[in-house]
mmCIF file with all atom_site columns, C-alpha atoms in Angstrom:
data_model
loop_
_atom_site.group_PDB
_atom_site.id
_atom_site.type_symbol
_atom_site.label_atom_id
_atom_site.label_alt_id
_atom_site.label_comp_id
_atom_site.label_asym_id
_atom_site.label_entity_id
_atom_site.label_seq_id
_atom_site.pdbx_PDB_ins_code
_atom_site.Cartn_x
_atom_site.Cartn_y
_atom_site.Cartn_z
_atom_site.occupancy
_atom_site.B_iso_or_equiv
_atom_site.pdbx_formal_charge
_atom_site.auth_seq_id
_atom_site.auth_comp_id
_atom_site.auth_asym_id
_atom_site.auth_atom_id
_atom_site.pdbx_PDB_model_num
ATOM 1   C CA . MET T 1 1  ? -4.914  -21.582 10.571  1.00 92.00 ? 1112 MET T CA 1
ATOM 2   C CA . THR T 1 2  ? -3.975  -19.440 7.621   1.00 96.00 ? 1113 THR T CA 1
ATOM 3   C CA . PHE T 1 3  ? -4.254  -15.685 7.769   1.00 97.00 ? 1114 PHE T CA 1
ATOM 4   C CA . HIS T 1 4  ? -3.971  -13.123 5.033   1.00 97.00 ? 1115 HIS T CA 1
ATOM 5   C CA . ALA T 1 5  ? -2.189  -9.873  5.903   1.00 98.00 ? 1116 ALA T CA 1
ATOM 6   C CA . ALA T 1 6  ? -2.249  -6.514  4.092   1.00 98.00 ? 1117 ALA T CA 1
ATOM 7   C CA . ILE T 1 7  ? 0.562   -4.209  5.185   1.00 98.00 ? 1118 ILE T CA 1
ATOM 8   C CA . ASP T 1 8  ? 1.086   -0.513  4.415   1.00 98.00 ? 1119 ASP T CA 1
ATOM 9   C CA . ILE T 1 9  ? 4.609   0.819   4.828   1.00 98.00 ? 1120 ILE T CA 1
ATOM 10  C CA . MET T 1 10 ? 4.925   4.588   4.532   1.00 98.00 ? 1121 MET T CA 1
ATOM 11  C CA . PRO T 1 11 ? 7.721   7.128   4.929   1.00 97.00 ? 1122 PRO T CA 1
ATOM 12  C CA . LEU T 1 12 ? 7.475   8.656   8.430   1.00 96.00 ? 1123 LEU T CA 1
ATOM 13  C CA . PRO T 1 13 ? 5.398   11.868  8.430   1.00 93.00 ? 1124 PRO T CA 1
ATOM 14  C CA . SER T 1 14 ? 8.376   13.933  9.588   1.00 93.00 ? 1125 SER T CA 1
ATOM 15  C CA . LEU T 1 15 ? 10.489  12.891  6.607   1.00 93.00 ? 1126 LEU T CA 1
ATOM 16  C CA . LEU T 1 16 ? 10.556  14.335  3.116   1.00 93.00 ? 1127 LEU T CA 1
ATOM 17  C CA . ASP T 1 17 ? 9.358   11.943  0.432   1.00 95.00 ? 1128 ASP T CA 1
ATOM 18  C CA . PRO T 1 18 ? 11.214  13.010  -2.734  1.00 95.00 ? 1129 PRO T CA 1
ATOM 19  C CA . GLN T 1 19 ? 9.473   10.427  -4.934  1.00 95.00 ? 1130 GLN T CA 1
ATOM 20  C CA . GLY T 1 20 ? 6.052   11.605  -3.765  1.00 96.00 ? 1131 GLY T CA 1
ATOM 21  C CA . LYS T 1 21 ? 7.091   15.241  -4.185  1.00 96.00 ? 1132 LYS T CA 1
ATOM 22  C CA . ALA T 1 22 ? 8.173   14.589  -7.772  1.00 96.00 ? 1133 ALA T CA 1
ATOM 23  C CA . VAL T 1 23 ? 4.872   12.890  -8.555  1.00 96.00 ? 1134 VAL T CA 1
ATOM 24  C CA . SER T 1 24 ? 2.923   15.762  -6.908  1.00 96.00 ? 1135 SER T CA 1
ATOM 25  C CA . ASN T 1 25 ? 4.737   18.281  -9.079  1.00 95.00 ? 1136 ASN T CA 1
ATOM 26  C CA . ASN T 1 26 ? 3.903   16.289  -12.206 1.00 94.00 ? 1137 ASN T CA 1
ATOM 27  C CA . MET T 1 27 ? 0.162   16.046  -11.569 1.00 96.00 ? 1138 MET T CA 1
ATOM 28  C CA . SER T 1 28 ? -0.283  19.494  -13.187 1.00 93.00 ? 1139 SER T CA 1
ATOM 29  C CA . ASN T 1 29 ? 1.501   18.251  -16.304 1.00 94.00 ? 1140 ASN T CA 1
ATOM 30  C CA . VAL T 1 30 ? -1.059  15.481  -16.799 1.00 94.00 ? 1141 VAL T CA 1
ATOM 31  C CA . GLY T 1 31 ? -3.986  17.865  -16.290 1.00 95.00 ? 1142 GLY T CA 1
ATOM 32  C CA . LEU T 1 32 ? -4.648  17.063  -12.640 1.00 97.00 ? 1143 LEU T CA 1
ATOM 33  C CA . PRO T 1 33 ? -3.696  20.200  -10.646 1.00 97.00 ? 1144 PRO T CA 1
ATOM 34  C CA . GLN T 1 34 ? -6.381  19.278  -8.071  1.00 97.00 ? 1145 GLN T CA 1
ATOM 35  C CA . ILE T 1 35 ? -4.115  16.541  -6.713  1.00 97.00 ? 1146 ILE T CA 1
ATOM 36  C CA . GLY T 1 36 ? -1.320  17.173  -4.240  1.00 96.00 ? 1147 GLY T CA 1
ATOM 37  C CA . GLU T 1 37 ? 0.497   15.972  -1.129  1.00 96.00 ? 1148 GLU T CA 1
ATOM 38  C CA . VAL T 1 38 ? 1.381   12.670  -2.767  1.00 97.00 ? 1149 VAL T CA 1
ATOM 39  C CA . ARG T 1 39 ? 3.304   10.285  -0.525  1.00 97.00 ? 1150 ARG T CA 1
ATOM 40  C CA . ILE T 1 40 ? 4.488   6.926   -1.803  1.00 97.00 ? 1151 ILE T CA 1
ATOM 41  C CA . GLY T 1 41 ? 5.121   3.809   0.230   1.00 97.00 ? 1152 GLY T CA 1
ATOM 42  C CA . LYS T 1 42 ? 4.760   0.071   -0.144  1.00 97.00 ? 1153 LYS T CA 1
ATOM 43  C CA . HIS T 1 43 ? 1.725   -2.179  0.003   1.00 98.00 ? 1154 HIS T CA 1
ATOM 44  C CA . ILE T 1 44 ? 2.570   -5.793  0.835   1.00 98.00 ? 1155 ILE T CA 1
ATOM 45  C CA . THR T 1 45 ? 0.263   -8.790  1.013   1.00 97.00 ? 1156 THR T CA 1
ATOM 46  C CA . LEU T 1 46 ? 1.296   -12.148 2.436   1.00 97.00 ? 1157 LEU T CA 1
ATOM 47  C CA . THR T 1 47 ? -0.051  -15.260 4.116   1.00 97.00 ? 1158 THR T CA 1
ATOM 48  C CA . VAL T 1 48 ? 0.950   -16.458 7.562   1.00 97.00 ? 1159 VAL T CA 1
ATOM 49  C CA . GLU T 1 49 ? 0.364   -19.776 9.339   1.00 96.00 ? 1160 GLU T CA 1
ATOM 50  C CA . ALA T 1 50 ? -0.456  -19.308 13.030  1.00 96.00 ? 1161 ALA T CA 1
ATOM 51  C CA . ASP T 1 51 ? -2.567  -20.837 15.809  1.00 95.00 ? 1162 ASP T CA 1
ATOM 52  C CA . ASP T 1 52 ? -4.679  -17.712 16.287  1.00 95.00 ? 1163 ASP T CA 1
ATOM 53  C CA . ALA T 1 53 ? -5.036  -14.102 15.198  1.00 96.00 ? 1164 ALA T CA 1
ATOM 54  C CA . GLU T 1 54 ? -2.834  -12.794 18.013  1.00 97.00 ? 1165 GLU T CA 1
ATOM 55  C CA . ALA T 1 55 ? 0.040   -15.091 17.019  1.00 97.00 ? 1166 ALA T CA 1
ATOM 56  C CA . ALA T 1 56 ? -0.431  -14.116 13.366  1.00 97.00 ? 1167 ALA T CA 1
ATOM 57  C CA . ARG T 1 57 ? -0.232  -10.417 14.265  1.00 97.00 ? 1168 ARG T CA 1
ATOM 58  C CA . ALA T 1 58 ? 2.980   -11.019 16.224  1.00 97.00 ? 1169 ALA T CA 1
ATOM 59  C CA . LEU T 1 59 ? 4.576   -12.798 13.232  1.00 97.00 ? 1170 LEU T CA 1
ATOM 60  C CA . VAL T 1 60 ? 3.572   -10.057 10.788  1.00 97.00 ? 1171 VAL T CA 1
ATOM 61  C CA . SER T 1 61 ? 4.976   -7.417  13.165  1.00 97.00 ? 1172 SER T CA 1
ATOM 62  C CA . GLN T 1 62 ? 8.265   -9.317  13.303  1.00 96.00 ? 1173 GLN T CA 1
ATOM 63  C CA . ALA T 1 63 ? 8.376   -9.613  9.507   1.00 96.00 ? 1174 ALA T CA 1
ATOM 64  C CA . CYS T 1 64 ? 7.893   -5.844  9.185   1.00 97.00 ? 1175 CYS T CA 1
ATOM 65  C CA . GLU T 1 65 ? 10.565  -5.071  11.759  1.00 95.00 ? 1176 GLU T CA 1
ATOM 66  C CA . LYS T 1 66 ? 13.123  -7.579  10.496  1.00 93.00 ? 1177 LYS T CA 1
ATOM 67  C CA . LEU T 1 67 ? 12.713  -7.499  6.743   1.00 94.00 ? 1178 LEU T CA 1
ATOM 68  C CA . LEU T 1 68 ? 9.967   -5.373  5.209   1.00 96.00 ? 1179 LEU T CA 1
ATOM 69  C CA . ALA T 1 69 ? 10.225  -1.911  6.755   1.00 96.00 ? 1180 ALA T CA 1
ATOM 70  C CA . ASN T 1 70 ? 13.178  0.331   7.540   1.00 96.00 ? 1181 ASN T CA 1
ATOM 71  C CA . PRO T 1 71 ? 12.288  1.593   11.041  1.00 93.00 ? 1182 PRO T CA 1
ATOM 72  C CA . ILE T 1 72 ? 14.563  4.646   10.672  1.00 94.00 ? 1183 ILE T CA 1
ATOM 73  C CA . MET T 1 73 ? 12.544  5.967   7.765   1.00 95.00 ? 1184 MET T CA 1
ATOM 74  C CA . GLU T 1 74 ? 9.271   4.074   7.635   1.00 96.00 ? 1185 GLU T CA 1
ATOM 75  C CA . GLY T 1 75 ? 6.252   3.253   9.737   1.00 97.00 ? 1186 GLY T CA 1
ATOM 76  C CA . PHE T 1 76 ? 3.941   0.312   9.112   1.00 97.00 ? 1187 PHE T CA 1
ATOM 77  C CA . THR T 1 77 ? 0.308   -0.603  9.720   1.00 97.00 ? 1188 THR T CA 1
ATOM 78  C CA . PHE T 1 78 ? -1.407  -3.844  8.809   1.00 98.00 ? 1189 PHE T CA 1
ATOM 79  C CA . MET T 1 79 ? -4.665  -5.758  8.899   1.00 97.00 ? 1190 MET T CA 1
ATOM 80  C CA . ILE T 1 80 ? -5.062  -9.511  9.043   1.00 97.00 ? 1191 ILE T CA 1
ATOM 81  C CA . GLU T 1 81 ? -7.997  -11.761 8.283   1.00 96.00 ? 1192 GLU T CA 1
ATOM 82  C CA . GLU T 1 82 ? -8.435  -15.503 8.458   1.00 95.00 ? 1193 GLU T CA 1
ATOM 83  C CA . VAL T 1 83 ? -8.469  -17.255 5.110   1.00 93.00 ? 1194 VAL T CA 1
ATOM 84  C CA . GLU T 1 84 ? -11.632 -19.308 4.713   1.00 82.00 ? 1195 GLU T CA 1
ATOM 85  C CA . THR T 1 85 ? -10.816 -22.874 3.819   1.00 73.00 ? 1196 THR T CA 1
ATOM 86  C CA . ALA T 1 86 ? -13.633 -24.730 2.148   1.00 63.00 ? 1197 ALA T CA 1
ATOM 87  C CA . MET B 1 1  ? -13.952 20.157  -0.639  1.00 93.00 ? 125  MET B CA 1
ATOM 88  C CA . THR B 1 2  ? -10.767 18.331  0.137   1.00 96.00 ? 126  THR B CA 1
ATOM 89  C CA . PHE B 1 3  ? -10.617 14.554  0.040   1.00 97.00 ? 127  PHE B CA 1
ATOM 90  C CA . HIS B 1 4  ? -7.906  12.218  1.203   1.00 97.00 ? 128  HIS B CA 1
ATOM 91  C CA . ALA B 1 5  ? -7.239  9.148   -0.943  1.00 98.00 ? 129  ALA B CA 1
ATOM 92  C CA . ALA B 1 6  ? -5.400  5.929   -0.084  1.00 98.00 ? 130  ALA B CA 1
ATOM 93  C CA . ILE B 1 7  ? -4.447  3.907   -3.150  1.00 98.00 ? 131  ILE B CA 1
ATOM 94  C CA . ASP B 1 8  ? -3.075  0.365   -3.366  1.00 98.00 ? 132  ASP B CA 1
ATOM 95  C CA . ILE B 1 9  ? -1.289  -0.574  -6.582  1.00 98.00 ? 133  ILE B CA 1
ATOM 96  C CA . MET B 1 10 ? -0.412  -4.251  -6.900  1.00 98.00 ? 134  MET B CA 1
ATOM 97  C CA . PRO B 1 11 ? 1.125   -6.451  -9.583  1.00 97.00 ? 135  PRO B CA 1
ATOM 98  C CA . LEU B 1 12 ? -1.680  -8.219  -11.461 1.00 96.00 ? 136  LEU B CA 1
ATOM 99  C CA . PRO B 1 13 ? -2.481  -11.644 -9.959  1.00 93.00 ? 137  PRO B CA 1
ATOM 100 C CA . SER B 1 14 ? -1.524  -13.418 -13.184 1.00 93.00 ? 138  SER B CA 1
ATOM 101 C CA . LEU B 1 15 ? 2.002   -11.948 -13.163 1.00 93.00 ? 139  LEU B CA 1
ATOM 102 C CA . LEU B 1 16 ? 5.057   -13.158 -11.311 1.00 93.00 ? 140  LEU B CA 1
ATOM 103 C CA . ASP B 1 17 ? 6.305   -10.766 -8.650  1.00 95.00 ? 141  ASP B CA 1
ATOM 104 C CA . PRO B 1 18 ? 10.069  -11.392 -8.446  1.00 95.00 ? 142  PRO B CA 1
ATOM 105 C CA . GLN B 1 19 ? 10.581  -8.912  -5.600  1.00 95.00 ? 143  GLN B CA 1
ATOM 106 C CA . GLY B 1 20 ? 7.851   -10.563 -3.538  1.00 96.00 ? 144  GLY B CA 1
ATOM 107 C CA . LYS B 1 21 ? 9.198   -14.009 -4.372  1.00 96.00 ? 145  LYS B CA 1
ATOM 108 C CA . ALA B 1 22 ? 12.680  -13.011 -3.173  1.00 96.00 ? 146  ALA B CA 1
ATOM 109 C CA . VAL B 1 23 ? 11.264  -11.671 0.084   1.00 96.00 ? 147  VAL B CA 1
ATOM 110 C CA . SER B 1 24 ? 9.159   -14.847 0.561   1.00 96.00 ? 148  SER B CA 1
ATOM 111 C CA . ASN B 1 25 ? 12.261  -16.981 0.159   1.00 95.00 ? 149  ASN B CA 1
ATOM 112 C CA . ASN B 1 26 ? 14.134  -14.912 2.739   1.00 94.00 ? 150  ASN B CA 1
ATOM 113 C CA . MET B 1 27 ? 11.482  -15.165 5.458   1.00 96.00 ? 151  MET B CA 1
ATOM 114 C CA . SER B 1 28 ? 12.946  -18.524 6.527   1.00 93.00 ? 152  SER B CA 1
ATOM 115 C CA . ASN B 1 29 ? 16.369  -16.901 6.924   1.00 94.00 ? 153  ASN B CA 1
ATOM 116 C CA . VAL B 1 30 ? 15.026  -14.426 9.474   1.00 94.00 ? 154  VAL B CA 1
ATOM 117 C CA . GLY B 1 31 ? 13.239  -17.161 11.427  1.00 95.00 ? 155  GLY B CA 1
ATOM 118 C CA . LEU B 1 32 ? 9.773   -16.672 9.947   1.00 97.00 ? 156  LEU B CA 1
ATOM 119 C CA . PRO B 1 33 ? 9.046   -19.788 7.849   1.00 97.00 ? 157  PRO B CA 1
ATOM 120 C CA . GLN B 1 34 ? 5.325   -19.361 8.635   1.00 97.00 ? 158  GLN B CA 1
ATOM 121 C CA . ILE B 1 35 ? 5.152   -16.459 6.183   1.00 97.00 ? 159  ILE B CA 1
ATOM 122 C CA . GLY B 1 36 ? 4.768   -16.917 2.439   1.00 96.00 ? 160  GLY B CA 1
ATOM 123 C CA . GLU B 1 37 ? 3.093   -15.707 -0.757  1.00 96.00 ? 161  GLU B CA 1
ATOM 124 C CA . VAL B 1 38 ? 4.545   -12.221 -0.350  1.00 97.00 ? 162  VAL B CA 1
ATOM 125 C CA . ARG B 1 39 ? 3.505   -9.767  -3.055  1.00 97.00 ? 163  ARG B CA 1
ATOM 126 C CA . ILE B 1 40 ? 4.821   -6.227  -3.098  1.00 97.00 ? 164  ILE B CA 1
ATOM 127 C CA . GLY B 1 41 ? 3.126   -3.195  -4.572  1.00 97.00 ? 165  GLY B CA 1
ATOM 128 C CA . LYS B 1 42 ? 2.784   0.499   -3.833  1.00 97.00 ? 166  LYS B CA 1
ATOM 129 C CA . HIS B 1 43 ? 0.685   2.361   -1.298  1.00 98.00 ? 167  HIS B CA 1
ATOM 130 C CA . ILE B 1 44 ? 0.061   5.978   -2.231  1.00 98.00 ? 168  ILE B CA 1
ATOM 131 C CA . THR B 1 45 ? -1.727  8.670   -0.253  1.00 97.00 ? 169  THR B CA 1
ATOM 132 C CA . LEU B 1 46 ? -2.709  12.040  -1.686  1.00 97.00 ? 170  LEU B CA 1
ATOM 133 C CA . THR B 1 47 ? -5.205  14.848  -1.359  1.00 97.00 ? 171  THR B CA 1
ATOM 134 C CA . VAL B 1 48 ? -7.611  15.963  -4.052  1.00 97.00 ? 172  VAL B CA 1
ATOM 135 C CA . GLU B 1 49 ? -9.788  19.065  -4.388  1.00 96.00 ? 173  GLU B CA 1
ATOM 136 C CA . ALA B 1 50 ? -13.204 18.295  -5.843  1.00 96.00 ? 174  ALA B CA 1
ATOM 137 C CA . ASP B 1 51 ? -16.837 19.361  -5.602  1.00 95.00 ? 175  ASP B CA 1
ATOM 138 C CA . ASP B 1 52 ? -18.055 16.011  -4.342  1.00 95.00 ? 176  ASP B CA 1
ATOM 139 C CA . ALA B 1 53 ? -16.956 12.458  -3.656  1.00 96.00 ? 177  ALA B CA 1
ATOM 140 C CA . GLU B 1 54 ? -17.869 11.247  -7.130  1.00 97.00 ? 178  GLU B CA 1
ATOM 141 C CA . ALA B 1 55 ? -15.713 13.926  -8.788  1.00 97.00 ? 179  ALA B CA 1
ATOM 142 C CA . ALA B 1 56 ? -12.864 13.121  -6.385  1.00 97.00 ? 180  ALA B CA 1
ATOM 143 C CA . ARG B 1 57 ? -13.059 9.436   -7.279  1.00 98.00 ? 181  ARG B CA 1
ATOM 144 C CA . ALA B 1 58 ? -12.931 10.280  -10.991 1.00 97.00 ? 182  ALA B CA 1
ATOM 145 C CA . LEU B 1 59 ? -9.802  12.419  -10.488 1.00 97.00 ? 183  LEU B CA 1
ATOM 146 C CA . VAL B 1 60 ? -8.041  9.725   -8.446  1.00 98.00 ? 184  VAL B CA 1
ATOM 147 C CA . SER B 1 61 ? -8.887  7.130   -11.108 1.00 97.00 ? 185  SER B CA 1
ATOM 148 C CA . GLN B 1 62 ? -7.380  9.390   -13.772 1.00 96.00 ? 186  GLN B CA 1
ATOM 149 C CA . ALA B 1 63 ? -4.241  9.928   -11.680 1.00 96.00 ? 187  ALA B CA 1
ATOM 150 C CA . CYS B 1 64 ? -3.817  6.158   -11.351 1.00 97.00 ? 188  CYS B CA 1
ATOM 151 C CA . GLU B 1 65 ? -4.337  5.542   -15.031 1.00 95.00 ? 189  GLU B CA 1
ATOM 152 C CA . LYS B 1 66 ? -2.153  8.413   -16.256 1.00 93.00 ? 190  LYS B CA 1
ATOM 153 C CA . LEU B 1 67 ? 0.713   8.509   -13.792 1.00 94.00 ? 191  LEU B CA 1
ATOM 154 C CA . LEU B 1 68 ? 0.675   6.178   -10.809 1.00 96.00 ? 192  LEU B CA 1
ATOM 155 C CA . ALA B 1 69 ? -0.029  2.678   -12.124 1.00 96.00 ? 193  ALA B CA 1
ATOM 156 C CA . ASN B 1 70 ? 1.227   0.755   -15.124 1.00 96.00 ? 194  ASN B CA 1
ATOM 157 C CA . PRO B 1 71 ? -1.980  -0.817  -16.490 1.00 93.00 ? 195  PRO B CA 1
ATOM 158 C CA . ILE B 1 72 ? -0.041  -3.545  -18.323 1.00 94.00 ? 196  ILE B CA 1
ATOM 159 C CA . MET B 1 73 ? 1.373   -4.924  -15.096 1.00 95.00 ? 197  MET B CA 1
ATOM 160 C CA . GLU B 1 74 ? -0.585  -3.420  -12.215 1.00 97.00 ? 198  GLU B CA 1
ATOM 161 C CA . GLY B 1 75 ? -4.103  -3.088  -10.884 1.00 97.00 ? 199  GLY B CA 1
ATOM 162 C CA . PHE B 1 76 ? -5.237  -0.418  -8.442  1.00 97.00 ? 200  PHE B CA 1
ATOM 163 C CA . THR B 1 77 ? -7.875  0.016   -5.750  1.00 97.00 ? 201  THR B CA 1
ATOM 164 C CA . PHE B 1 78 ? -8.486  3.085   -3.624  1.00 98.00 ? 202  PHE B CA 1
ATOM 165 C CA . MET B 1 79 ? -10.594 4.599   -0.882  1.00 97.00 ? 203  MET B CA 1
ATOM 166 C CA . ILE B 1 80 ? -11.377 8.272   -0.404  1.00 97.00 ? 204  ILE B CA 1
ATOM 167 C CA . GLU B 1 81 ? -12.675 10.195  2.569   1.00 96.00 ? 205  GLU B CA 1
ATOM 168 C CA . GLU B 1 82 ? -13.493 13.839  3.063   1.00 95.00 ? 206  GLU B CA 1
ATOM 169 C CA . VAL B 1 83 ? -10.970 15.781  5.110   1.00 93.00 ? 207  VAL B CA 1
ATOM 170 C CA . GLU B 1 84 ? -12.672 17.470  8.052   1.00 82.00 ? 208  GLU B CA 1
ATOM 171 C CA . THR B 1 85 ? -11.875 21.154  8.115   1.00 73.00 ? 209  THR B CA 1
ATOM 172 C CA . ALA B 1 86 ? -12.308 22.788  11.521  1.00 62.00 ? 210  ALA B CA 1
#
């Protein structure tokens, strides 16, 4: 079965996020002072072939740990859904 | 009222995503050939002060269009929710 995964990888809450901080500070300059606390991470979509949803989740977890996320600085969450095949 | 927004910014479907392609090709090298079609974008969280949800959505849309996304190459989607204040 084919599953579609959507992964969010964000800087850990305890860490500074200089890119997000810079963007926060610039919101005023584009006329949007109402916006703050910007934090910037990665959004990754992928497909995974697996026998069932549990196996698919295990593979996506491995991909995050081995290749996609830096566990020292980032945390990840993801959702998977089966791809409908007509 | 304070709202929390979670924004996904992804390369447009019609565009190549060289970073995602490179990661796809490397999945086999880390023992995960089941994974493919990797596309990599940004996940951004922020807070916004607004009178109601509709106003908050308008501000987040403006932030995406003016500062966060490149409309030539990227599309964005977002969700907002009100922050509970105790």
